Steps between C-alpha positions, in 0.01 A plus 500: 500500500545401868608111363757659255716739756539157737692342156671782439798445671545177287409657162808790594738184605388252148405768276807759592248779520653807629296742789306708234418215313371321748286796564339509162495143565200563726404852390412411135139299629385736768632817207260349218254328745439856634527695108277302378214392834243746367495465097499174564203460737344720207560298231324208680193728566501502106597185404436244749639479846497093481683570144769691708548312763543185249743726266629648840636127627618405182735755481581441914573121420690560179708796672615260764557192326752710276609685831594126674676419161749805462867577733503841299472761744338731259249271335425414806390914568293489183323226630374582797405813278220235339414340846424891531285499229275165591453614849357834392297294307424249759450743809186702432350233265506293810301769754260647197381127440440441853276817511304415169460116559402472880120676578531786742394294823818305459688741352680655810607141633648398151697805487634460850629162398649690249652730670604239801674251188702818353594644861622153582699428197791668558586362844443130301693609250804539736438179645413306175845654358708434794365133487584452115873644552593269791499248201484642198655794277320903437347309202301331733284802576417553180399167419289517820373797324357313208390222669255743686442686184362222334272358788378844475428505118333160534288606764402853298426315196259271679355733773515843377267645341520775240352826597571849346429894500183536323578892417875488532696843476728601271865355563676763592855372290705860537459554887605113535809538326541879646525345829715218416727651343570749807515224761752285278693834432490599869573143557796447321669766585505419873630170448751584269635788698758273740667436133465791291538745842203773616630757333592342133292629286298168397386535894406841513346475122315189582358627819404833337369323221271325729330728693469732171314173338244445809447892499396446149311197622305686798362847232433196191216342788399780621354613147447125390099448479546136619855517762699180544541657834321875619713667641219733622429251792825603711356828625312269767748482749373160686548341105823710460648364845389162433633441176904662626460301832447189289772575274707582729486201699563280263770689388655430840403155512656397161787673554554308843432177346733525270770575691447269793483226315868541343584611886385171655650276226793658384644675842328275772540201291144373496321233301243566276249350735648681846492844293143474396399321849699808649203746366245327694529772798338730250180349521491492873442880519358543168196253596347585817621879428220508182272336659531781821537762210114519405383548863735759567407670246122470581572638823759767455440577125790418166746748590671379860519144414628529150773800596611227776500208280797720259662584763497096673604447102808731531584349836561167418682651150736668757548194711571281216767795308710413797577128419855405441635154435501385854167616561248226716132378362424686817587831350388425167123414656522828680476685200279234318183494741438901519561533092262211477250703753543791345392399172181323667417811642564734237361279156129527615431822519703572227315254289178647630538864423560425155183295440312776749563767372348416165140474386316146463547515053894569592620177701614352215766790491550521851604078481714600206693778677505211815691261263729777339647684788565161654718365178662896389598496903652136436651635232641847588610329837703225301641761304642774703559288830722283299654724364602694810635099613690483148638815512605484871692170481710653177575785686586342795725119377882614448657210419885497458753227424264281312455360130318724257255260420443385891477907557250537196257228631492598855433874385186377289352319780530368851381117340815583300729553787375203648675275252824639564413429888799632754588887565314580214155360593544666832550843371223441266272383752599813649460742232135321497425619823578799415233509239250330718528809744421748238232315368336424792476810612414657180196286539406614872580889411262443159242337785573801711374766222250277429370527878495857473342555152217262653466726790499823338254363212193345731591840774166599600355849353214733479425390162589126534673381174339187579162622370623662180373319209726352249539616140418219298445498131143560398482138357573232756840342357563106568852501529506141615184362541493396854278555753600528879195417748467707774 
């Protein structure tokens, strides 16, 4: 994901992708990665999570070998739909063999290595793609992407062994589909709405559609003996807060990324390498602010510490929606470092409430939930930031005086205006600012809400919600078949 929106730029300039195809561009992997996270953790409880993970990186390395092959914007789209596919494949294979294969001694070490090699992937990613484009073409990433695909499938096919859920449950094939069917509709609709206009009726029918679809989705679980996903466990409010505060701030955090990036190379003027290097601010905060994160909260309990990481989050969101094209590093840093500690602060005890507020023959669920609200977040944030950012720059470019077919490609995408270079490129880069603002600071309202729904949901009562029990189906239900040690 991260690697992808730092070659963006040059798969809008090479491909002639226009703004919302460039956003399904990116949105089509974290859309599918996030429909399908939890069948397919279940169907490698059933059928073999080192049979998954194989079938999982197949599908990865064959999905980017055709991806580095094709300059069709829309094949391109329905490829990264497949990458989607392999890494929900690959993801919670890779965790639910960790759990099964290493004894419980070593357990909580191997899954910390774990968890430090997927926390750390995204910043190399940046680099590693930022490094390939200096020299090489977009198709480089991908080809990057199978060469580590296949170390990986060499190493799985030697190392891994096979384990599997002796008792699976019952796939639960109509709630998966239920629920991917009202994230694609929802989906869809909110990228497609800068074209077809928020009020045409393909907008206001898809969106409807959607939420109608997941409404289905939440009454099918809650009668379903064996839930892809129980609804039920919401009413605890520490679960309930962690699972929108994750969502939610990733929803910010994808958003931003994918607009910066086409901010630093396409207005700023950037190289691959300076955008992604650019970034690195976010990790200053974001690093010593989680590790402060757990002590705070020892001392002064979940609620003050996670309230103030949002709000740090929204801050720097702010900052940053004030950029223009003569903006200094300086200013873009100043936004970088408190979203960056904001996040550190806020991800662990949102993490933690989700896999605390469930019982010990649960944590599978509560890692599942973990993984989802991250990559629906992702997803959503792609989604409806960019297309505030698409819809904004239409609004706002006015060209006059120019050729129809020099009007026509600047209007489709700022990468497009930069060909025509001149008066044009500056009112595009503009028109992009424009954009920027709105999205920016539709992510630090949404982390603003989000701030407040936190605070209202762990608010201290009589009756703490805290130590309400969940509702959980009178079967335990592996929805993914990994285990999170305490």
């Amino acid at each position: 994901m991260a690697s992808l929106n730092v070659a963006l730029p040059d798969i809008a300039r090479q491909t002639h992708a226009d703004q919302t195809q460039q956003t399904w561009i990116i949105d089509a992997y974290s859309l599918v990665f996030a429909s399908l996270l939890l069948p397919a953790g279940a169907l490698g409880d059933r059928f073999g999570r080192r049979r998954a993970l194989i079938v999982g990186l197949i599908i990865y390395g064959a999905g980017s070998v055709l991806a580095a092959l094709t300059t069709d914007p829309n094949v391109l789209i329905g490829l990264r739909a497949m990458l989607g596919v392999g890494a929900a494949l690959i993801m919670p294979a890779t965790l639910s063999t960790i759990t099964s294969s290493f004894p419980r001694a070593q357990r909580a070490r191997a899954v910390s290595v774990w968890a430090a090699v997927a926390g750390g992937s995204g910043v190399l990613g940046l680099l590693a793609s930022g490094l390939l484009l200096e020299s090489w073409s977009w198709q480089s990433v991908f080809w990057f992407n199978v060469v580590l695909a296949a170390v990986a499938l060499a190493g799985t096919l030697v190392f891994v062994p096979e384990s599997a859920e002796s008792r699976p449950a019952p796939l639960d094939v109509i709630g998966a589909i239920l629920a991917a069917a009202g994230i694609a509709a929802l989906v869809y609709a909110v990228i497609e709405a800068p074209v077809n206009g928020w009020s045409d009726p393909l907008t206001l029918g898809g969106i409807a559609l959607g939420v109608l679809v997941l409404v289905g989705f939440v009454v099918y679980e809650l009668r379903h003996r064996h839930p892809l996903l129980d609804p039920r466990l919401f009413r605890n409010r520490r679960f309930a807060a962690g699972s929108l505060s994750l969502t939610l701030q990733f929803f910010a955090l994808f958003g931003f990324m994918f607009v910066v990036m086409q901010y630093l190379q396409l207005v700023r003027g950037d190289s691959a390498l300076t955008a992604a290097l650019s970034l690195l601010a976010m990790p200053i905060g974001m690093i010593p602010a989680s590790r402060l994160s757990p002590l705070l909260t020892q001392r002064l309990g979940a609620r003050g510490p996670w309230v103030a990481g949002l709000l740090l989050l929204a801050a720097g969101l702010a900052v940053l929606a004030h950029l223009d094209g003569a903006s200094s590093y300086g200013h873009i840093a100043a936004g970088l470092i408190p979203l960056g500690a904001g996040l550190g602060l806020a991800m662990p005890p949102a993490t933690t409430a989700i896999t605390d507020a469930l019982p010990k023959e649960l944590q599978n669920v509560g890692s599942a939930v973990n993984d989802l609200a991250r990559e629906l977040g992702g997803a959503l944030g792609i989604a409806v930031l960019g297309s505030l950012l698409t819809a904004t720059y239409r609004s706002d470019l006015h060209l006059t005086g120019v050729p129809p077919n020099v009007a026509e490609a600047a209007e489709s995408s700022l990468a497009g205006a930069a060909a025509a270079g001149g008066a044009v490129l500056h009112q595009a880069q503009d028109a992009f600012i424009s954009g920027l603002h709105a999205a920016l600071f539709g992510g630090a309202i949404t982390a603003v809400a989000t701030a407040i729904a936190v605070a209202v949901l762990l608010r201290r009562r009589s009756t703490p919600a805290d130590s309400t029990p969940c509702l959980v189906p009178a079967e335990p239900v592996t929805h993914s078949g990994r285990e999170t040690t305490q």
